[in-house]
Amino acid sequence: MSEGTIQAGDTSPDKWAWVERTVWTDRMLEALENGVKGGIWYSLIDKVHRLGTLANAWQHVRRAGGAAGSDQQSLEQFEKQLDENLEKLSEELGTQKYRPRPIRRTYIDKPGSKEKRPLGIPSVRDRVVQTALKMVIEPIFEHMFMSNSYGFRPRKGCKDALRRVEGLLCKGYTWVVDTDLKSYFDSIPHNRLMEVMQEYIADSRVLGLIEGFLKQEILEDLQLWTPERGAPQGAVISPLLSNIYLHTVDKAMETAGYEMVRYADDFIILCKSRQEAESALAFVSELTRKLELILHAGKTSLVDSCQPGKGFDFLGYHFENGTRWPRKKSMKKFKDTIRAKTRRSNGRSMSVIIEDVNKTTKGWFEYFKHSHWTTFKPLDGWIRRRLRSILRSYNKGKGISRGMDNVRWPNQYFRELGYFSLYDAHRSLLQSSRG
């Protein structure tokens, strides 16, 4: 049987092209499509501790990079004795002697906030095991996930979610329930999550492995503690587990006829009237309460997105009155990055600076290129003004660019040095779409 004939009911021939084929054979995928007896999967641990699975998992971990965990073992150190390390992991998993090592807790900046976001860094060996585990169980859950969920899923992402939002807005779903789950990743109740897992997996060794990762000790400021709730942000398996737990919400909302678009713990509900939006909010509030989760009261509102001055933010964009543009936090993050690359005392040549700036602007444009046309020209002017200020400093001038600087160094000057113009790129995009 070829890959293209695995899924009898699927119109897409490469639906399962992303799965690890050394784990998921044609026969297993056919069973997944047709349904296994009782809907429960047995005997999965042998696929997790198989050396081939662990070796493929290591390749994923190495490509992803990352720092050492609490055991201080780096990727390079693990790789120096790769065969020995993988064989040891395989043996420990097969004999149920494997125990996760403590997660190293660190904190990273939270964009647009003074708060810090906790990040857990598992050891390299634990990242390998988690990746192998994910390879084995992800297709089981991916097969049941709803179409309204877009985050951390194969072949789905932010742009797909944004297209869905845009499509619903065009169809008249302009009343929006804009809400947020409070500290979702830290709030998932372990016992409730494990109950969900047991509905689909009966292999006690795999279930024990998942529970072990949920209860993995945290090393923070030389102190060890064990979490009672949550899935550590930074762990390979956590995004999948978070989607599994919210699947109940996804399914219930779709069954009830509500148009919800969810990306991980960030979601909105699009409705055609205020009354429908109020009902949707009440419905999802009750759902999350039953799951022992909390909607953030300070971030929950009903919005008529057709009204000027109103609108809502979702996945970096602000939607308002039939159009969209980068939200304030997205714009601030972009400008902060450009400021760091265009300090007047950086000492680099203008061509090198422009090359560095282009790395940011090209990536930013790729994501925000569907913003309203008025977004791009002012940003181009702001960036070139910063570049002219650098040229002033090269010529012993003081202060920011002003006066005749735009004549001394016209836009063409920067274009000849390779400057990527956001406005020109957007104009070309519009012309190609019309043509």
CSV table of N, CA, C and O in Angstrom, one decimal, residues 25 123 147 150 195 202 246 254 309 334 350 384 393 427:
chain,number,residue,atom,x,y,z
A,25,THR,N,3.5,2.8,10.5
A,25,THR,CA,3.5,2.0,9.3
A,25,THR,C,2.2,2.2,8.6
A,25,THR,O,1.2,2.8,9.1
A,123,SER,N,16.5,18.4,30.4
A,123,SER,CA,17.8,17.9,30.0
A,123,SER,C,17.8,17.4,28.5
A,123,SER,O,16.7,17.1,28.0
A,147,SER,N,-11.0,21.1,13.5
A,147,SER,CA,-10.5,22.1,12.5
A,147,SER,C,-10.3,23.5,13.1
A,147,SER,O,-9.6,24.3,12.5
A,150,TYR,N,-5.5,25.5,15.7
A,150,TYR,CA,-4.4,25.8,14.8
A,150,TYR,C,-3.0,25.8,15.4
A,150,TYR,O,-2.0,25.7,14.6
A,195,GLU,N,-7.0,11.6,32.8
A,195,GLU,CA,-8.3,10.9,32.5
A,195,GLU,C,-8.6,11.0,31.0
A,195,GLU,O,-9.1,10.0,30.4
A,202,ALA,N,-4.1,2.9,26.5
A,202,ALA,CA,-4.3,1.9,27.6
A,202,ALA,C,-2.9,1.4,28.0
A,202,ALA,O,-2.8,0.6,29.0
A,246,LEU,N,-7.5,20.9,25.8
A,246,LEU,CA,-8.5,21.8,25.3
A,246,LEU,C,-9.4,21.3,24.1
A,246,LEU,O,-10.3,21.9,23.6
A,254,GLU,N,-17.7,23.6,18.6
A,254,GLU,CA,-18.1,23.3,17.2
A,254,GLU,C,-19.5,22.6,17.2
A,254,GLU,O,-20.3,22.9,16.3
A,309,GLY,N,-12.6,52.5,15.9
A,309,GLY,CA,-12.2,52.7,17.3
A,309,GLY,C,-12.3,51.5,18.2
A,309,GLY,O,-11.8,51.5,19.3
A,334,PHE,N,8.9,45.2,16.9
A,334,PHE,CA,9.6,45.5,15.6
A,334,PHE,C,10.5,46.7,15.7
A,334,PHE,O,11.7,46.6,15.4
A,350,MET,N,27.4,51.3,6.2
A,350,MET,CA,26.0,51.4,6.0
A,350,MET,C,25.4,50.1,5.2
A,350,MET,O,24.3,49.7,5.5
A,384,ARG,N,14.5,54.8,7.5
A,384,ARG,CA,15.5,55.6,6.7
A,384,ARG,C,16.0,56.8,7.5
A,384,ARG,O,17.1,57.2,7.4
A,393,SER,N,26.2,61.0,11.9
A,393,SER,CA,27.3,60.8,12.9
A,393,SER,C,28.6,60.5,12.2
A,393,SER,O,29.7,60.9,12.7
A,427,ARG,N,3.5,47.1,-2.4
A,427,ARG,CA,2.9,47.6,-3.7
A,427,ARG,C,3.1,46.5,-4.7
A,427,ARG,O,2.2,46.2,-5.5
